[in-house]
JSON list of C-alpha atoms in Angstrom, two decimals:
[
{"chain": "A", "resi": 1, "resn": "UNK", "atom": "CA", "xyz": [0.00, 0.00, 0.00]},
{"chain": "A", "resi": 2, "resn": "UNK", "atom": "CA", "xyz": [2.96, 2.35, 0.91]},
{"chain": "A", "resi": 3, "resn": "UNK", "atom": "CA", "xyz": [4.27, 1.72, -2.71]},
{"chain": "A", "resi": 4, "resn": "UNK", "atom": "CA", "xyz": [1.07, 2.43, -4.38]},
{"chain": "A", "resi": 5, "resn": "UNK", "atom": "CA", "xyz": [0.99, 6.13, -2.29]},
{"chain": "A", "resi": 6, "resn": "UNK", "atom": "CA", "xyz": [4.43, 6.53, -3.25]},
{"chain": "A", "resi": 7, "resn": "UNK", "atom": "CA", "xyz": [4.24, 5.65, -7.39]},
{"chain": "A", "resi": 8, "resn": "UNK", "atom": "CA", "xyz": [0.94, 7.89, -6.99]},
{"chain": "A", "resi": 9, "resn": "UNK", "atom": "CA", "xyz": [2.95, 11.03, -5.48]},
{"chain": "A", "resi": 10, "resn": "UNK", "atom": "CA", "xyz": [5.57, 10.69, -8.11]},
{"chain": "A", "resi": 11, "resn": "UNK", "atom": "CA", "xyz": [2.95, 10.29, -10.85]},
{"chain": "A", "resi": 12, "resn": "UNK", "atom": "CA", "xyz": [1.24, 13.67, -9.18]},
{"chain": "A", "resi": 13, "resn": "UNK", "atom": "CA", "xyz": [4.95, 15.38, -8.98]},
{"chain": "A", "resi": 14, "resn": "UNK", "atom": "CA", "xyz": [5.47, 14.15, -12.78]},
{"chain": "A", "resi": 15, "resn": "UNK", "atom": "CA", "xyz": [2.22, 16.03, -14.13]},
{"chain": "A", "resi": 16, "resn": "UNK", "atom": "CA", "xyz": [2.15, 19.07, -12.44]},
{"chain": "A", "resi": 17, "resn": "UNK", "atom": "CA", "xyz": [6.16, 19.28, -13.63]},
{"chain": "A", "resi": 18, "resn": "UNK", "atom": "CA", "xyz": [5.14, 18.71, -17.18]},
{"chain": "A", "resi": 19, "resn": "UNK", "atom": "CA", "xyz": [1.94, 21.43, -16.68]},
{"chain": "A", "resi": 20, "resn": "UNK", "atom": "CA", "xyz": [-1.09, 18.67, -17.04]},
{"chain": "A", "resi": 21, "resn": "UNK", "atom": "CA", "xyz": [-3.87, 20.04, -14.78]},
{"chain": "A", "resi": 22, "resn": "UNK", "atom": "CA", "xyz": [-5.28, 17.28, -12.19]},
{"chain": "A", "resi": 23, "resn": "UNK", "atom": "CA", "xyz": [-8.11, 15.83, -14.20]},
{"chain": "A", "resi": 24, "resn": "UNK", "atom": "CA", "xyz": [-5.62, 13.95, -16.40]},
{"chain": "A", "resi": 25, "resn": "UNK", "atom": "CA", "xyz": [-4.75, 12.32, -13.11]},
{"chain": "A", "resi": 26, "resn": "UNK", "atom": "CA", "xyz": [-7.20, 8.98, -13.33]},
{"chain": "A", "resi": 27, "resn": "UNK", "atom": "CA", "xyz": [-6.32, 8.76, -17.15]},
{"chain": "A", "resi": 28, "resn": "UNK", "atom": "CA", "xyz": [-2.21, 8.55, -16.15]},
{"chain": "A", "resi": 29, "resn": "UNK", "atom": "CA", "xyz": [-3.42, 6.41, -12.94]},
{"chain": "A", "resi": 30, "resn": "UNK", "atom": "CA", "xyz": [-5.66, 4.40, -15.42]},
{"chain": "A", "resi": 31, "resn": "UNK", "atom": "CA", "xyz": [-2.40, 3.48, -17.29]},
{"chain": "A", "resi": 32, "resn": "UNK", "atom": "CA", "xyz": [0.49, 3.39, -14.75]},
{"chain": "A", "resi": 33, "resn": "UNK", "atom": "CA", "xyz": [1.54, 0.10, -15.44]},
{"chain": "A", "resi": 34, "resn": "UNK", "atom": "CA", "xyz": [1.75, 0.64, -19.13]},
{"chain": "A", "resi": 35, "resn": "UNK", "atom": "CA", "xyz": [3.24, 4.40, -18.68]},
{"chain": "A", "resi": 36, "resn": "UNK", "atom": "CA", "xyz": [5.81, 2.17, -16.39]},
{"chain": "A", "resi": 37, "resn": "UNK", "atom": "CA", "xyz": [5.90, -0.97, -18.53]},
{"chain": "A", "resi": 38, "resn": "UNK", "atom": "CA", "xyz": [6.29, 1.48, -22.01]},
{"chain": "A", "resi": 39, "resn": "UNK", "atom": "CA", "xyz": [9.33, 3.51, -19.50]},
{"chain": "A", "resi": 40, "resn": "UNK", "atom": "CA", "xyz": [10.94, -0.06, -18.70]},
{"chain": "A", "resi": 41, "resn": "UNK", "atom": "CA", "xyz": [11.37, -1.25, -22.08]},
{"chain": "A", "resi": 42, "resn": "UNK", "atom": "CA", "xyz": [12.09, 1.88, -24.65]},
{"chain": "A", "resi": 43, "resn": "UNK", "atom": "CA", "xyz": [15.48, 3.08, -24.91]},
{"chain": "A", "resi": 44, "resn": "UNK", "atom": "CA", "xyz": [14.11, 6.40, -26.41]},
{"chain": "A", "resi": 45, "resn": "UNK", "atom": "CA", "xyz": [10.38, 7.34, -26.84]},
{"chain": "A", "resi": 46, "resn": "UNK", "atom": "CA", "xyz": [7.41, 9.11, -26.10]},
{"chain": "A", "resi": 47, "resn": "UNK", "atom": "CA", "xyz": [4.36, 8.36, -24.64]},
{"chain": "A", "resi": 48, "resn": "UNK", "atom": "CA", "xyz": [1.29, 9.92, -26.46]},
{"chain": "A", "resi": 49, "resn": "UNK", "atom": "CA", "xyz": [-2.29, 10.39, -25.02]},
{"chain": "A", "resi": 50, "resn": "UNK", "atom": "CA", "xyz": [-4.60, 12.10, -27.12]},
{"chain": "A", "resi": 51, "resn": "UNK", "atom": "CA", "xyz": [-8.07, 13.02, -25.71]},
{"chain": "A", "resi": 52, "resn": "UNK", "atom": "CA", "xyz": [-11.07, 13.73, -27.66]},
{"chain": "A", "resi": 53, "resn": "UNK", "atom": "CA", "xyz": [-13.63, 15.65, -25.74]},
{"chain": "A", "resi": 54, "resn": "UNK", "atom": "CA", "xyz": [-16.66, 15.18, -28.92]},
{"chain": "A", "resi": 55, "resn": "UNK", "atom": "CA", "xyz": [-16.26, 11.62, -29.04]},
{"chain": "A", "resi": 56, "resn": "UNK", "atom": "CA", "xyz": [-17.70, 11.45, -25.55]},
{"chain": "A", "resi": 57, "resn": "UNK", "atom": "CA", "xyz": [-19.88, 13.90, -25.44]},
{"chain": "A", "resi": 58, "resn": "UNK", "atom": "CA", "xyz": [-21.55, 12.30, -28.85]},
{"chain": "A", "resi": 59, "resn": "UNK", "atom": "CA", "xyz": [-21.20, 8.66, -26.53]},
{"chain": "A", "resi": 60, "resn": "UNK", "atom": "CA", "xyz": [-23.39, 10.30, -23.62]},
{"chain": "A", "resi": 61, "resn": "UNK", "atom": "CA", "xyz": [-25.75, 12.04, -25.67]},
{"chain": "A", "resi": 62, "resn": "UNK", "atom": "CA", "xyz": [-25.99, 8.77, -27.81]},
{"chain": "A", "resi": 63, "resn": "UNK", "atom": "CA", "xyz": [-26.76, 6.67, -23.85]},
{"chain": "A", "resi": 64, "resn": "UNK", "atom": "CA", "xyz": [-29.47, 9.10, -22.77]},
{"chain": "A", "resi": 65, "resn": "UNK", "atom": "CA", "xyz": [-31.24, 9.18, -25.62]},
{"chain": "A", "resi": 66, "resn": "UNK", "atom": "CA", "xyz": [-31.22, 5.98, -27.26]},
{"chain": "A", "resi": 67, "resn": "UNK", "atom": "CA", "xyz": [-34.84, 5.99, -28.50]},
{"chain": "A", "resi": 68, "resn": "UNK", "atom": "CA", "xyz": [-34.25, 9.38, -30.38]},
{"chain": "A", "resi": 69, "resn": "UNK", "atom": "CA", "xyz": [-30.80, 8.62, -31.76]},
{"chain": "A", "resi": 70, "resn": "UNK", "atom": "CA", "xyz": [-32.40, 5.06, -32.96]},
{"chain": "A", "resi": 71, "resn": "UNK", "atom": "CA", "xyz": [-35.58, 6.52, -34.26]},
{"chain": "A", "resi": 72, "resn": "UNK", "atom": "CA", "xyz": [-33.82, 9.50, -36.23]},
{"chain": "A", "resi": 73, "resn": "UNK", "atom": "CA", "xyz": [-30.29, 9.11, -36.45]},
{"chain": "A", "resi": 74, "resn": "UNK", "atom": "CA", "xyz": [-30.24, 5.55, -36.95]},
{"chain": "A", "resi": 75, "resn": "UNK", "atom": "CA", "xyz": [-27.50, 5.84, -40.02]},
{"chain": "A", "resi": 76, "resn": "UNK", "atom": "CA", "xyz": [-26.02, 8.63, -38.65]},
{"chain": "A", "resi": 77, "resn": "UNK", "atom": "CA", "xyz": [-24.84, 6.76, -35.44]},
{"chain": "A", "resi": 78, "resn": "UNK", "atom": "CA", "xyz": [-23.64, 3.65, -37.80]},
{"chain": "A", "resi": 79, "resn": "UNK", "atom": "CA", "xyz": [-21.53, 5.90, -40.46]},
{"chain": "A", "resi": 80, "resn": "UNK", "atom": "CA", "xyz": [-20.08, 7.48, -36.64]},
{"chain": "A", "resi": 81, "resn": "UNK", "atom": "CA", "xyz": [-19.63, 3.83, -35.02]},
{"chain": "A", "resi": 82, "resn": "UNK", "atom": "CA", "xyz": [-17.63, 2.57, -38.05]},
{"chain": "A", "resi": 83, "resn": "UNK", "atom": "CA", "xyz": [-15.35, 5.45, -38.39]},
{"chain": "A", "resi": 84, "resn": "UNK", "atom": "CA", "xyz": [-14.89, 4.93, -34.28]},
{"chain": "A", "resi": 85, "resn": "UNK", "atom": "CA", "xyz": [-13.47, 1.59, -35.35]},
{"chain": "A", "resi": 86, "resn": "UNK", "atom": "CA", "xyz": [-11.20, 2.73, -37.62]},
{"chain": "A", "resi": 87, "resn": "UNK", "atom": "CA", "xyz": [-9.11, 5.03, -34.56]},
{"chain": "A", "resi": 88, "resn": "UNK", "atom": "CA", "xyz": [-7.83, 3.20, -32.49]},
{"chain": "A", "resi": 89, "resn": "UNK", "atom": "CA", "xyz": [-4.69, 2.63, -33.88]},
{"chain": "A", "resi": 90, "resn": "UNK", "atom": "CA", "xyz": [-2.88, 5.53, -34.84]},
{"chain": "A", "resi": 91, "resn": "UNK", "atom": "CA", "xyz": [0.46, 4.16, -35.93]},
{"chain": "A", "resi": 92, "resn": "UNK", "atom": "CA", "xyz": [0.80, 0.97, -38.81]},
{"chain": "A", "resi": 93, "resn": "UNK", "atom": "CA", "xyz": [1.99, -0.97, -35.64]},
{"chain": "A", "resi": 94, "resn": "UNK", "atom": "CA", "xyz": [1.77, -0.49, -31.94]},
{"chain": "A", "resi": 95, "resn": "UNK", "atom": "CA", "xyz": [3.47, -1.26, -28.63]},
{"chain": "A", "resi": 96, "resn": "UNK", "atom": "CA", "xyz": [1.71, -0.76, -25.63]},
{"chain": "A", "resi": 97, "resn": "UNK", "atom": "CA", "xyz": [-1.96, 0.76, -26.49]},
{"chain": "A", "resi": 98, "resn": "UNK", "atom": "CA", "xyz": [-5.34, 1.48, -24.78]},
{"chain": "A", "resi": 99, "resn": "UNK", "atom": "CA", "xyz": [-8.28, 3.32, -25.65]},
{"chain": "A", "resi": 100, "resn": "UNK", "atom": "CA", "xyz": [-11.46, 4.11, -24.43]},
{"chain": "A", "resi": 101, "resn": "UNK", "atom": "CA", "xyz": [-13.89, 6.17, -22.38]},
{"chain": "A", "resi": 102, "resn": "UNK", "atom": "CA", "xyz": [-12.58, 8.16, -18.86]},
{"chain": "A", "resi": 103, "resn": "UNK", "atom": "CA", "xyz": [-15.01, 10.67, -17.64]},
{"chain": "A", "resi": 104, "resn": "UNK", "atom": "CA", "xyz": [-15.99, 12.94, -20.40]},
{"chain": "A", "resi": 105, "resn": "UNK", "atom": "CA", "xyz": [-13.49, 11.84, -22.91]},
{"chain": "A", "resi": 106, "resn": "UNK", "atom": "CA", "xyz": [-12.54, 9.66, -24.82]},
{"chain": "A", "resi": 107, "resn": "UNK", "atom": "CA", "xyz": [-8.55, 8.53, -25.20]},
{"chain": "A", "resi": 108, "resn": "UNK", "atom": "CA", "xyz": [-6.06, 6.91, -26.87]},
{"chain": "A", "resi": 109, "resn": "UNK", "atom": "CA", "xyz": [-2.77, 5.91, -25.22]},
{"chain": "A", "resi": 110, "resn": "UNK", "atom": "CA", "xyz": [0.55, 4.77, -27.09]},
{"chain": "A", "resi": 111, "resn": "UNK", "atom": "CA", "xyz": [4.24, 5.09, -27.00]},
{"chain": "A", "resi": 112, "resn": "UNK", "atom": "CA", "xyz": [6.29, 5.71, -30.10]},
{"chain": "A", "resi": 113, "resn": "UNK", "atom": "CA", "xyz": [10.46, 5.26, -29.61]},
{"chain": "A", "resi": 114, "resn": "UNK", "atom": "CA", "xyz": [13.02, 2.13, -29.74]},
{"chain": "A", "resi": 115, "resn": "UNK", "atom": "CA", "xyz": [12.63, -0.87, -27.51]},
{"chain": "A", "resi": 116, "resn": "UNK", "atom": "CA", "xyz": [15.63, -2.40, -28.33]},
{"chain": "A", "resi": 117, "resn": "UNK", "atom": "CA", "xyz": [14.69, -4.19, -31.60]},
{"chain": "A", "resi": 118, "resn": "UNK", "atom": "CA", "xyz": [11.71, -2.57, -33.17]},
{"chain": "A", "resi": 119, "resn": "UNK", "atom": "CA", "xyz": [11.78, 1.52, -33.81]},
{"chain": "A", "resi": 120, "resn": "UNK", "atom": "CA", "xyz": [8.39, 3.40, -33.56]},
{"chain": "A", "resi": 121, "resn": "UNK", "atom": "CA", "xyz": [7.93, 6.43, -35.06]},
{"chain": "A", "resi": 122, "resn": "UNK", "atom": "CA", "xyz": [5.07, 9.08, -36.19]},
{"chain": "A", "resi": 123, "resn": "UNK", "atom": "CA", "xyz": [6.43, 7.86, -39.64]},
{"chain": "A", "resi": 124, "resn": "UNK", "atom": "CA", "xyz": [4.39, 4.68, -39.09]},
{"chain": "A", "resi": 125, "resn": "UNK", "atom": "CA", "xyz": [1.07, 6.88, -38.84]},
{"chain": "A", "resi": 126, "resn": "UNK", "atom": "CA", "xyz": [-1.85, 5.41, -40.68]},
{"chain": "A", "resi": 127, "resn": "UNK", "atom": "CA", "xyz": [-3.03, 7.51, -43.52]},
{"chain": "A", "resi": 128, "resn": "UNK", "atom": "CA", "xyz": [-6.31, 5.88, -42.94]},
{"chain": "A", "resi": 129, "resn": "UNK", "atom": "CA", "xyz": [-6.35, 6.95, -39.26]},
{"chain": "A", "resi": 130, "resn": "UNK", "atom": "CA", "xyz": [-5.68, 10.66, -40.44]},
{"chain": "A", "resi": 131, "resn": "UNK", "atom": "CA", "xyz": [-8.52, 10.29, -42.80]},
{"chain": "A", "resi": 132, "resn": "UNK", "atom": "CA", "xyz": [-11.10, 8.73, -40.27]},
{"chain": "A", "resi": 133, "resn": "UNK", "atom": "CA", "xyz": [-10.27, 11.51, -37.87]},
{"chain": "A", "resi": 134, "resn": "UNK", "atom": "CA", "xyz": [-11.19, 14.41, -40.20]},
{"chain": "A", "resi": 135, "resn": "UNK", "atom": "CA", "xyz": [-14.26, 12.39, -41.23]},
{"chain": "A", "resi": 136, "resn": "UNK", "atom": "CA", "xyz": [-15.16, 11.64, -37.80]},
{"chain": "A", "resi": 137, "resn": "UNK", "atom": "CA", "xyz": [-15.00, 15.30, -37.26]},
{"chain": "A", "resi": 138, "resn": "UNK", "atom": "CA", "xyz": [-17.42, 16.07, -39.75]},
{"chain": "A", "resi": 139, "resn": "UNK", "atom": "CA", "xyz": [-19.53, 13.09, -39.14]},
{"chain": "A", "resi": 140, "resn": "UNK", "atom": "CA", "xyz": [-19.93, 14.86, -35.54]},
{"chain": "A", "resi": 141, "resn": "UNK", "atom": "CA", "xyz": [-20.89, 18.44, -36.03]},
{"chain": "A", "resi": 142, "resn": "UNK", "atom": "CA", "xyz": [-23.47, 16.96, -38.97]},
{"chain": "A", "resi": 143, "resn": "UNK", "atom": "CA", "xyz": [-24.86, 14.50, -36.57]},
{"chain": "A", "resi": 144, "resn": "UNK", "atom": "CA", "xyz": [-24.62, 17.74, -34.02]},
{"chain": "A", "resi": 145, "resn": "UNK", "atom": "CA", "xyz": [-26.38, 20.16, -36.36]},
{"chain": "A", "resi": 146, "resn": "UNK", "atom": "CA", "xyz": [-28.93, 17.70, -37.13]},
{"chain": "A", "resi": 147, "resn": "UNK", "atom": "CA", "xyz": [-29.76, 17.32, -33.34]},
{"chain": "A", "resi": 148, "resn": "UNK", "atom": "CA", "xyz": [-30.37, 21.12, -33.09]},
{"chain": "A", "resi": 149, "resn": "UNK", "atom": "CA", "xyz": [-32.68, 21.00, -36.37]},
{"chain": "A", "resi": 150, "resn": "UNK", "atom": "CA", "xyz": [-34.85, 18.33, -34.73]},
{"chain": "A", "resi": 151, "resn": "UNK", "atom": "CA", "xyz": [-35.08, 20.22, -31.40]},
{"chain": "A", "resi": 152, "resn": "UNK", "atom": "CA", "xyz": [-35.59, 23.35, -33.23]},
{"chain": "A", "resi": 153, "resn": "UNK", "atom": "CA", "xyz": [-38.42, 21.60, -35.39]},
{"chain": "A", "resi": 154, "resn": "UNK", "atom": "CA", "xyz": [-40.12, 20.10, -31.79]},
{"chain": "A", "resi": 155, "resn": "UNK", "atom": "CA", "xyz": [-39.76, 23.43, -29.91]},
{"chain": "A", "resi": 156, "resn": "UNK", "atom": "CA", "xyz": [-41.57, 25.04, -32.61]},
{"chain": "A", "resi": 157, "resn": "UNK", "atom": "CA", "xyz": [-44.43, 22.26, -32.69]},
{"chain": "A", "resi": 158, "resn": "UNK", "atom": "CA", "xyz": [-44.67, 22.52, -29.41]},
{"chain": "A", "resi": 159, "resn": "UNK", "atom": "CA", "xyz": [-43.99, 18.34, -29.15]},
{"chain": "A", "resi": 160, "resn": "UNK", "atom": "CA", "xyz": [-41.00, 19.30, -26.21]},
{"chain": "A", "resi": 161, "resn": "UNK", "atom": "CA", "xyz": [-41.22, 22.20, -23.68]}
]
């Protein structure tokens, strides 16, 4: 228990060093043993979490209103869904990797450097994952926009208060 305070500390001492603000703390505590088991076994890297706050805010709306995304948005949500797939694996090949959902966000976590015998670098990015992120992104504020018209449309119907 003493060694789990004292990893946590130096995790805490590491962030606020490198300027992340305390809400990235359950992400890094999330993945200690891959930030440590990445550490242990690259000779010279980089760690890389990218967040994407619209990704989870389209995942909440999506799990409070099920009925209305299914009813109206049913191809909307699949085109999104499949694209989803295609991101969560940035580089050709991959190390250590997560993804997945952590409060508000959603994340992607993997290291880029030399273990010793293979070399990972942002030279291995996937074209196709640069492609299904700028989709996504317009996949989102359609799906978005269309959300507002529908509201819009049952505000002025008087259908929702």
């Amino acid at each position: 228990m003493e060694e789990k305070k004292a990893r946590k500390r130096a995790l805490l001492d590491l962030l606020h060093t490198r300027g992340f603000p305390d809400s990235w703390l359950p992400l890094f505590w999330k993945n200690l043993s891959k930030i440590e088991r990445s550490y242990g076994s690259m000779e010279d890297g980089e760690i890389i979490i990218m967040q994407n706050r619209s990704i989870g805010a389209y995942k909440k709306f999506r799990r409070e209103h099920k009925e209305m995304v299914h009813n109206y948005f049913a191809e909307e949500e699949q085109a999104i869904e499949d694209v989803l797939d295609d991101l969560m694996y940035p580089l050709t090949y991959t190390n250590v990797h997560d993804n997945g959902y952590l409060g508000d966000n959603y994340y992607i976590y993997f290291d880029t450097g030399c273990d010793g015998y293979n070399h990972l670098s942002f030279s291995m990015l996937s074209m196709q994952w640069v492609i299904s992120c700028v989709v996504l992104g317009k996949l989102l504020r359609d799906f978005r926009d269309k959300v507002y018209q529908l509201m819009d449309i049952q505000l002025e119907f008087g259908l929702i208060s």
